[in-house]
XYZ file of C-alpha atoms in Angstrom:
499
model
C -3.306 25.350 5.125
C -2.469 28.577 3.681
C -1.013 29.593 0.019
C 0.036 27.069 -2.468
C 3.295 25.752 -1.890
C 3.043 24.346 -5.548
C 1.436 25.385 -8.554
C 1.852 23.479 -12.126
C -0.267 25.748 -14.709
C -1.652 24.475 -18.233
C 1.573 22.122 -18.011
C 1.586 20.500 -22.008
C 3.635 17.699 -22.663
C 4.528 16.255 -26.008
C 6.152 13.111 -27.638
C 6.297 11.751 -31.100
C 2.847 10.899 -31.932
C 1.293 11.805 -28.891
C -0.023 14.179 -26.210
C 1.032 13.134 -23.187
C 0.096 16.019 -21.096
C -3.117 18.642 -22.598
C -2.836 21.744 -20.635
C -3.007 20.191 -16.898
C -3.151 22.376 -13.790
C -2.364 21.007 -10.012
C -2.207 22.928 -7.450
C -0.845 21.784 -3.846
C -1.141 23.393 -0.441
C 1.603 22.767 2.711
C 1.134 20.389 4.912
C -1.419 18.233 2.907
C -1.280 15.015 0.939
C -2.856 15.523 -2.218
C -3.815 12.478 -4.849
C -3.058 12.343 -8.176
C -5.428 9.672 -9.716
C -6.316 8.544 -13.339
C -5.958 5.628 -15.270
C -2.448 4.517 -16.566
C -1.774 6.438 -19.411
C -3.528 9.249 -18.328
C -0.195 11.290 -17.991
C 0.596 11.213 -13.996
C 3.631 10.279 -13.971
C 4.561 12.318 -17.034
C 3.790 15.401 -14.970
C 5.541 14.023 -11.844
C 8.149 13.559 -13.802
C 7.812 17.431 -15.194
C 7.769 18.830 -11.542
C 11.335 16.265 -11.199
C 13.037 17.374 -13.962
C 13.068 14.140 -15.939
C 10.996 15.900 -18.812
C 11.237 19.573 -20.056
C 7.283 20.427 -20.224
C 6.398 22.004 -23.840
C 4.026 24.778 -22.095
C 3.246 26.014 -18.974
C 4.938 27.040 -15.704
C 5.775 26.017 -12.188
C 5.257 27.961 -9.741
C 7.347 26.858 -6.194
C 6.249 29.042 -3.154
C 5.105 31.218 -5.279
C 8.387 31.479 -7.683
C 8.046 30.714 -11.497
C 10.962 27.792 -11.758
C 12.117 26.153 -15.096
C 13.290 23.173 -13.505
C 16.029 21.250 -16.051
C 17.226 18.353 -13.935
C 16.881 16.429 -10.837
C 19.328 17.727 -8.633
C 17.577 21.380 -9.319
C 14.210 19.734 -8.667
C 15.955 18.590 -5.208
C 17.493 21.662 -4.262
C 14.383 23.692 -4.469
C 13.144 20.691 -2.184
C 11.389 18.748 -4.276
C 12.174 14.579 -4.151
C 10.437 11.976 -5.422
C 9.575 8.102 -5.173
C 9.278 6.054 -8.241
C 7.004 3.277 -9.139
C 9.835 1.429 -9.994
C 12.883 0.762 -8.367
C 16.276 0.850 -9.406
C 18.624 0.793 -6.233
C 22.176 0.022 -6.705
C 22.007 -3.789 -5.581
C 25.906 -4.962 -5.205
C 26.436 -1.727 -2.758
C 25.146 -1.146 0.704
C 21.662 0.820 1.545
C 23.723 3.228 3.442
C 25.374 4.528 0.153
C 21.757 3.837 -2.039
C 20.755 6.566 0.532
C 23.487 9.481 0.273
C 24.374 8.723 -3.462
C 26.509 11.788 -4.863
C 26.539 13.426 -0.812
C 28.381 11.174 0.970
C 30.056 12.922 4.356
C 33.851 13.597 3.474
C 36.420 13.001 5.577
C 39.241 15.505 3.743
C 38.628 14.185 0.503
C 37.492 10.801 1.179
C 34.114 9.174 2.216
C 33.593 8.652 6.229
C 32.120 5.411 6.410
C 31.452 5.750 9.962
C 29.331 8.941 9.717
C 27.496 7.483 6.857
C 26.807 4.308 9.082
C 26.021 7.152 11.887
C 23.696 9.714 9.812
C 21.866 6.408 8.187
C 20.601 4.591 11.395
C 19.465 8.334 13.326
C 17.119 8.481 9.460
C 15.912 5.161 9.926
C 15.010 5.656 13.912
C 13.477 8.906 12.721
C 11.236 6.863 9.930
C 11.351 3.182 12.982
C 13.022 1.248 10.031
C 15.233 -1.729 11.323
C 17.866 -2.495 8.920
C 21.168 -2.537 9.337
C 22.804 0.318 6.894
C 26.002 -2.166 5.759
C 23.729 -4.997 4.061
C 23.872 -5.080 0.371
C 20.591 -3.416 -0.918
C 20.212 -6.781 -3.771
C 19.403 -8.330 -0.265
C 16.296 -6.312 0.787
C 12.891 -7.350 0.088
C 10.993 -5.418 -2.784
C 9.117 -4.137 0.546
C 11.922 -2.930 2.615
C 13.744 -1.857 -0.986
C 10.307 0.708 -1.211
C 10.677 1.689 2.873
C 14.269 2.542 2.174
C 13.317 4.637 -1.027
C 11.078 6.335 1.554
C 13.508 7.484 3.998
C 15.774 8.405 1.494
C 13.552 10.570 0.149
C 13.021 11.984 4.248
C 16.306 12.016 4.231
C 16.100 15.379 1.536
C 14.389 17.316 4.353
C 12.158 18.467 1.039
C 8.703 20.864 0.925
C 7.419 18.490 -1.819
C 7.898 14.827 -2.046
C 6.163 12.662 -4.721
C 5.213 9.411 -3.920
C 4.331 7.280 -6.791
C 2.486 4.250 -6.040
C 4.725 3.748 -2.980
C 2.221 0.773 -1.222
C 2.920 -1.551 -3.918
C 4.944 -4.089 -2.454
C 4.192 -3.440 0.778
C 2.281 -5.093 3.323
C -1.271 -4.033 5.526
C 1.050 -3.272 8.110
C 3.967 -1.510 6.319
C 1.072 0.932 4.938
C 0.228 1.607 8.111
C 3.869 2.423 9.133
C 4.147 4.386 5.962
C 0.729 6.289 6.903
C 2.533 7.829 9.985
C 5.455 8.745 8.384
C 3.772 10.937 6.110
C 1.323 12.206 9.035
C 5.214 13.045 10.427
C 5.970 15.227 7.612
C 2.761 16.822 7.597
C 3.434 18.242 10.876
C 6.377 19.510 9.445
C 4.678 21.142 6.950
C 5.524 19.020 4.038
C 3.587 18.407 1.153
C 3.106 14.777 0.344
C 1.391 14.408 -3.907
C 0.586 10.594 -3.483
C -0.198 8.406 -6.287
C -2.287 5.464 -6.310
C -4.772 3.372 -7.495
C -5.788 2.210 -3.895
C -9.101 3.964 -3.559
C -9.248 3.052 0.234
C -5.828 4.281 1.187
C -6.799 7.861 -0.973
C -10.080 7.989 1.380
C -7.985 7.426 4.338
C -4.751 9.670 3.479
C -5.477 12.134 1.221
C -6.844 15.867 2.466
C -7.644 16.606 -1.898
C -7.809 14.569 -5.020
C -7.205 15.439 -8.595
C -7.784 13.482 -11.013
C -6.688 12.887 -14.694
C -7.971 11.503 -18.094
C -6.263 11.319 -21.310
C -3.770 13.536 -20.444
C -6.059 16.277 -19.527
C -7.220 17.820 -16.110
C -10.599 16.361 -14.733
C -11.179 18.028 -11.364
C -10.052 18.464 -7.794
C -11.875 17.681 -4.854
C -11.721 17.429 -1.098
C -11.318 13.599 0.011
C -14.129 13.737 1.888
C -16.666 14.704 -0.540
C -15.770 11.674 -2.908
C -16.634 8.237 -2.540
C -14.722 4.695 -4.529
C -17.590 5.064 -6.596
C -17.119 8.732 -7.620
C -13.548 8.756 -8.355
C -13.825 5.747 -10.683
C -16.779 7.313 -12.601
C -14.253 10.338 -13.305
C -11.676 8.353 -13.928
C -12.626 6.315 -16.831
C -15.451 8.723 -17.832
C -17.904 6.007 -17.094
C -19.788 3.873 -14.498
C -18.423 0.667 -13.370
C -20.884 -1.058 -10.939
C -18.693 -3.915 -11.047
C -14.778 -4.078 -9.536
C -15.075 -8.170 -11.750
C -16.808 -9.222 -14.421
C -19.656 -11.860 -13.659
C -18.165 -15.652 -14.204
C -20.359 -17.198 -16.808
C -18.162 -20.235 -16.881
C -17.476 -23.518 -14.968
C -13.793 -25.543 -14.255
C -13.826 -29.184 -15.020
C -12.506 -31.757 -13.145
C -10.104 -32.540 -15.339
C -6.493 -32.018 -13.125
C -4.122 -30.062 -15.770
C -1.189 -29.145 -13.201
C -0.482 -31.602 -9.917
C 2.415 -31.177 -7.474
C 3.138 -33.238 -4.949
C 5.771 -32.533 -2.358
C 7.062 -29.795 -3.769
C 10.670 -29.010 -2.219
C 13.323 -26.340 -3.046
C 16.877 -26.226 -1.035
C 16.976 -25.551 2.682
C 17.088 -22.675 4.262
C 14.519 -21.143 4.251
C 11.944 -21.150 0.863
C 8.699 -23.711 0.230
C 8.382 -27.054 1.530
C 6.146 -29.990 1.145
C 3.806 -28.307 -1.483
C 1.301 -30.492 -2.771
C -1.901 -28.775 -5.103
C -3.982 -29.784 -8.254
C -4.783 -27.224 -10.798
C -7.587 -27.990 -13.147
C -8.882 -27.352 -16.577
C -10.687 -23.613 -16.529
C -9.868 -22.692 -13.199
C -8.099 -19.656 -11.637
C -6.411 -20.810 -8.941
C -5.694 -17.465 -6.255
C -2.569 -17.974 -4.023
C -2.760 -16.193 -1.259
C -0.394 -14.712 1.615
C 1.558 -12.289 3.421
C 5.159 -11.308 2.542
C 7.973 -14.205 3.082
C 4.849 -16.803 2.422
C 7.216 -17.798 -0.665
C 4.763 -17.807 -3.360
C 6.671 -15.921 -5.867
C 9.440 -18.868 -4.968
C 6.993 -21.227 -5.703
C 6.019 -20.645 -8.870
C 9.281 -19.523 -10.520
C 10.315 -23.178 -9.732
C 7.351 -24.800 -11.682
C 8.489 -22.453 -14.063
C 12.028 -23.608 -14.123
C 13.729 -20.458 -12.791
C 14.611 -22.119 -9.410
C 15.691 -25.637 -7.952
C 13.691 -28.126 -6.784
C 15.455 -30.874 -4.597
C 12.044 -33.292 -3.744
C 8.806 -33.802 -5.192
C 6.752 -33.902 -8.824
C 5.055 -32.090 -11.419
C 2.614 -33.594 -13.712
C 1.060 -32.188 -16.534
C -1.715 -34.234 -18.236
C -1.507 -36.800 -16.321
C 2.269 -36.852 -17.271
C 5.311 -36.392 -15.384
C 7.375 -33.310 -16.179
C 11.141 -32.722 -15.656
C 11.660 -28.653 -15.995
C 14.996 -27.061 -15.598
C 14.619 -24.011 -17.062
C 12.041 -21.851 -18.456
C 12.531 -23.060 -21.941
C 11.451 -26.266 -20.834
C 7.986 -25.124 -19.426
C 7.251 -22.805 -22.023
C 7.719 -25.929 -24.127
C 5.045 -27.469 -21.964
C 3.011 -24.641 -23.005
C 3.393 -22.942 -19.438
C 4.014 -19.413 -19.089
C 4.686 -17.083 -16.435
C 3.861 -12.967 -15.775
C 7.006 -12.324 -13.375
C 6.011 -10.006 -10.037
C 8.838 -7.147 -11.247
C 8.129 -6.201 -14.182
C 11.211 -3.659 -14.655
C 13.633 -5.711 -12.763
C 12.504 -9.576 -14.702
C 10.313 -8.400 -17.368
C 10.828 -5.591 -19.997
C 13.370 -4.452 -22.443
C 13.107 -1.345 -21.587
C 15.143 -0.424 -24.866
C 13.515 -2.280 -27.254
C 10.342 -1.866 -29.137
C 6.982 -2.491 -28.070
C 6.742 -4.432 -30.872
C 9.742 -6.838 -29.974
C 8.919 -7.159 -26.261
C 5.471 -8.393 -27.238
C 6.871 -11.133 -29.908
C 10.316 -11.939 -28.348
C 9.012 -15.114 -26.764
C 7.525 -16.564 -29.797
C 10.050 -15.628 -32.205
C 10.295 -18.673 -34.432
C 6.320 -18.786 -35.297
C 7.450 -15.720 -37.636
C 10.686 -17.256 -38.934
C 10.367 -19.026 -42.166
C 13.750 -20.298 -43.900
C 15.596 -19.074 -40.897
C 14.665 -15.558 -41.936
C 12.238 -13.474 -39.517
C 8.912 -11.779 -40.876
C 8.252 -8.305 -40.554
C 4.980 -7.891 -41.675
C 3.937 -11.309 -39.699
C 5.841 -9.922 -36.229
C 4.385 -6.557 -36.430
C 0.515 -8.565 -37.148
C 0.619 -10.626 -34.194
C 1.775 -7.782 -31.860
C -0.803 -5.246 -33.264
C -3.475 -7.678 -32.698
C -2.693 -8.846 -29.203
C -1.665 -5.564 -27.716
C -5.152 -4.040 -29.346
C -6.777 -7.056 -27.456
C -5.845 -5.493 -24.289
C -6.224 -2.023 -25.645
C -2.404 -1.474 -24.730
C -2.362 2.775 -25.146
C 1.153 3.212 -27.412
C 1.884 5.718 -30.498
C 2.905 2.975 -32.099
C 4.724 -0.393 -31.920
C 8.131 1.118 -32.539
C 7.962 2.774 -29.552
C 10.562 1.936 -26.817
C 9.167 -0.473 -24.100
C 10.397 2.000 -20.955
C 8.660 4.979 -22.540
C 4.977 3.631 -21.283
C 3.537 3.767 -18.191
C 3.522 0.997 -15.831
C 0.114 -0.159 -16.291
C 0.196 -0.043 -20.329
C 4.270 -2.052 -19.783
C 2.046 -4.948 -17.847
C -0.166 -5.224 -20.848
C 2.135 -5.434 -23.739
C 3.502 -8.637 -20.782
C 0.500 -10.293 -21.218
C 0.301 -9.854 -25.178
C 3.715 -11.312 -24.826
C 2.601 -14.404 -23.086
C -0.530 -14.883 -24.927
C 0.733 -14.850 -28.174
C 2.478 -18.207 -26.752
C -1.321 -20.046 -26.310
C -0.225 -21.332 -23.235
C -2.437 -24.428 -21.666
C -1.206 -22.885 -18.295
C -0.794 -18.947 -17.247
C 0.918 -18.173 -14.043
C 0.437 -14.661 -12.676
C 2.336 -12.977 -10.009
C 0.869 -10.070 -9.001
C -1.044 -9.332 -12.546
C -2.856 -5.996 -11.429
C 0.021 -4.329 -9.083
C 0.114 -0.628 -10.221
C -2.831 -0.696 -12.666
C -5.851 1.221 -12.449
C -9.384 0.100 -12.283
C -10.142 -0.011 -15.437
C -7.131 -1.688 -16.818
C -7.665 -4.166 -14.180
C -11.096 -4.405 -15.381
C -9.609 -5.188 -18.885
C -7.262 -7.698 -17.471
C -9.810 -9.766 -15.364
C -12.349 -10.117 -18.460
C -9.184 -11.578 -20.447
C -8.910 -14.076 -17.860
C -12.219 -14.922 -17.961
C -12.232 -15.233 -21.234
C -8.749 -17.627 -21.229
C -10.690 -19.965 -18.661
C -13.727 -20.020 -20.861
C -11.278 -21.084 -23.753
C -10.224 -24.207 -21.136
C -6.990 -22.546 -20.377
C -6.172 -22.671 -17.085
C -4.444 -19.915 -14.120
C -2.509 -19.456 -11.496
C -2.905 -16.254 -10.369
C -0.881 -15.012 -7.190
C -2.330 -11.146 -5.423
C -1.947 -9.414 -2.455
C -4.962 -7.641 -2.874
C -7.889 -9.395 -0.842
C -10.570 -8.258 -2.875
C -9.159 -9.509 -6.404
C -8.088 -12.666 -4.408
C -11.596 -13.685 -3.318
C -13.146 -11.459 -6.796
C -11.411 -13.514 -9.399
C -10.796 -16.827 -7.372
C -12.011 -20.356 -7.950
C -10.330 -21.483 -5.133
C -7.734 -20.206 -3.003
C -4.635 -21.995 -1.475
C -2.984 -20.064 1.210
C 0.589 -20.208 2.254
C 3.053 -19.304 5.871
C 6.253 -19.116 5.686
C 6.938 -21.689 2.374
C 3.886 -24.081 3.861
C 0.203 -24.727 2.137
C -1.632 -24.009 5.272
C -5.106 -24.184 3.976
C -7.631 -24.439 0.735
C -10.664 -22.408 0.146
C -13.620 -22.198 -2.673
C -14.472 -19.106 -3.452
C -18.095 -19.244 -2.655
C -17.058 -20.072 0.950
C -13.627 -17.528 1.072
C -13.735 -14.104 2.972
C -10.906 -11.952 4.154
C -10.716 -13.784 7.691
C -10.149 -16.674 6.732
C -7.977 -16.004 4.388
C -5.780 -14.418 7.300
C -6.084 -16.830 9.532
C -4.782 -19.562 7.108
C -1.568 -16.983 6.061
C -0.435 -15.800 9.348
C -1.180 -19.854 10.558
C 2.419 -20.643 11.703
C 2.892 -16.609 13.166
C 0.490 -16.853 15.777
């Protein structure tokens, strides 16, 4: 593969109160995809976001094609052919993909943007990346999936030597990976270098050509793929064995029916119809199925955040009118939202305020707030899911993704919900952090709570299930118990009304 087309030496990154990044090396050769693995919080990002610009690294150099490069903002990062593909997503929703895509270059016509060479240069990228969508529909349209395919072939669209691609599977489908797969294979015949972050040990084994990986901010090791194994990366990951991807289930649901829905119906077209489940007393209930299966729909109307035009909810035994979320969190129901950028975070406030915010008035006495009382109950929580911040004055959008989805679940579980939905809990955590989060449900079914618990990942479907209810296209097609579950059946049931 030849010299290194990148080099990051003893990069050291520093923010109030911690080290983010100790002295980290990476070094990347044309032509290959090379992983980037560690837990979250072990500074990935941070230096992905060095190589981008976005930071100013304390110490250290970067070396590009074997130039030293003090790289001060994005635009230099992408002029010296560097682009890169956030975790999170933050397209321009109320304007078209077309101009998401050629933001600050759009072709000039004299001194005013040609629409019809944008429409032109947009649909010869996406046959050059086999994307069908039409370039003139508002990007607030897309699907989180084709929001993250577009993100892709805008950063094609850079013609860069380096592109970055943080966690870019995670709302994408078996199939869309695949598609994304041979895009990259695309641009490695090209000669571009592809650093890939994920914590999808079977897509590293399958993509990557070298792994390094990262722990507490500090440089671990690189490898070639093919010497490492699932259960090699995680022991150097978390500095530990884990012989277990769940922790063992030393606890048994009741009968007793805590949630029922019957003929569940939201407005035509187009969303769920004619749900009907029972959810009981210590049980996680997995809901499984492909994109468009409407699951997230589902469950933000139990929640109150969408309409429901037939059908019940009981709770208890009790009917239950909810038209907004403050009338289910009355009902002691809660719900982790799938997006946690877009529906969940402040992103400028504190940690300590996103993890309270929902339970506000259990610290208000007299109509005046407590401090001391806020700043207990967050501590405690967040410590309870080992949440990795300086402190809990630090701003919510300064932690990574993994450590954001934590201080979510504090947030909730301060509330003592009877109920816990969860959309997506695990999407962009490591394995130990998922770990972490799986024993805390585990623990909240023990306690008699009870969970919903949507995933897209099979194995933490059928790993953490009691039973399984799949969905096609807004339908229940099919229940299964978890002793009895695997992967084809699972399929069958969520691609019933595609075949």
């Amino acid at each position: 593969m030849g010299e290194y087309i990148l080099e990051m030496n003893n990069i050291t990154k520093v923010f109030p109160g911690v080290k983010a990044l100790d002295n980290v090396s990476l070094k990347v050769r044309p032509g290959s995809v090379h992983a980037l693995m560690g837990e979250n919080g072990a500074g990935k990002s941070t230096l992905m976001k060095c190589l981008f610009g976005i930071y100013h690294e304390d110490g250290g150099e970067i070396v590009l094609d074997g130039k030293p490069e003090k790289i001060m903002t994005s635009k230099q990062a992408l002029d010296l052919g560097v682009s890169m593909i956030h975790q999170e997503l933050h397209p321009i929703r109320f304007r078209p993909v077309m101009e998401n895509i050629w933001l600050g270059r759009f072709p000039m016509k004299g001194i005013a943007g040609n629409k019809k060479a944008m429409i032109e240069k947009t649909r010869e990228l996406f046959e050059e990346v086999d994307l069908d969508i039409n370039p003139e529909v508002l990007a607030g349209t897309l699907s989180a999936s084709n929001l993250q395919l577009v993100e892709i072939a805008k950063a094609v669209s850079y013609n860069s030597k380096i592109i970055i691609m943080d966690e870019p599977t995670s709302s994408l489908t078996e199939n869309e990976t695949q598609h994304l797969f041979k895009i990259i294979r695309k641009l490695q015949d090209k000669g571009c270098a592809i650093i890939y972050i994920s914590h999808k040990m079977e897509e590293i084994l399958k993509i990557a050509d070298e792994v390094t990986i990262m722990r507490d901010g500090q440089y671990v090791g690189t490898w070639d793929a093919s010497e490492l194994t699932t259960d090699l990366i995680i022991n150097r990951m978390v500095g530990r064995d884990m012989t277990n991807r769940f922790p063992p289930k030393e606890y048994q649901p009741s009968d007793e029916v805590v949630l029922k829905v019957e003929g569940l119906c939201s407005p035509l077209p187009k969303s769920f119809q004619d749900v009907s489940f029972e959810l009981k007393k210590g049980e996680i209930l997995g809901i499984g199925g492909l994109v468009g299966a409407q699951r997230t729909e589902l469950v933000e109307a139990i929640f109150g955040l969408r309409e429901i035009v037939e059908g019940t909810i009981e709770k208890d035994g009790k009917p239950m009118k909810i038209k907004s979320p403050r009338d289910a969190i009355r009902e002691n129901i809660a719900l982790l939202t799938e997006e946690r950028r877009a529906t969940g975070i402040f992103g400028i406030l504190s940690v300590l305020d996103n993890t309270v915010i929902v339970n506000q008035k259990a610290y208000a006495h007299g109509g005046v707030l407590r401090d001391s009382e806020r700043l207990k109950a967050a501590e405690t929580s967040n410590a309870e899911l080992r949440t990795k911040t300086p402190n809990m004055d630090e701003n919510m959008e300064n932690l990574s993704g993994g450590n954001q989805q934590k201080v979510l679940l504090a947030r909730w579980l301060l509330t003592n919900p009877d109920i816990l939905i969860l959309d997506e809990p695990t999407r962009g955590i490591d394995v130990g952090a998922k770990y972490e989060i799986y024993t805390i449900m585990h623990k909240l079914v023990e306690q008699g709570k009870s969970i919903i618990m949507i995933s897209s990942e099979m194995p933490e479907l059928l790993g953490m299930s009691d039973r399984i209810m799949v969905m096609c296209e807004g339908r229940v097609t099919g229940f299964l118990d978890s002793g009895e579950a695997d992967s084809v059946q699972v399929m069958n049931y969520a691609t019933k009304f595609m075949q």
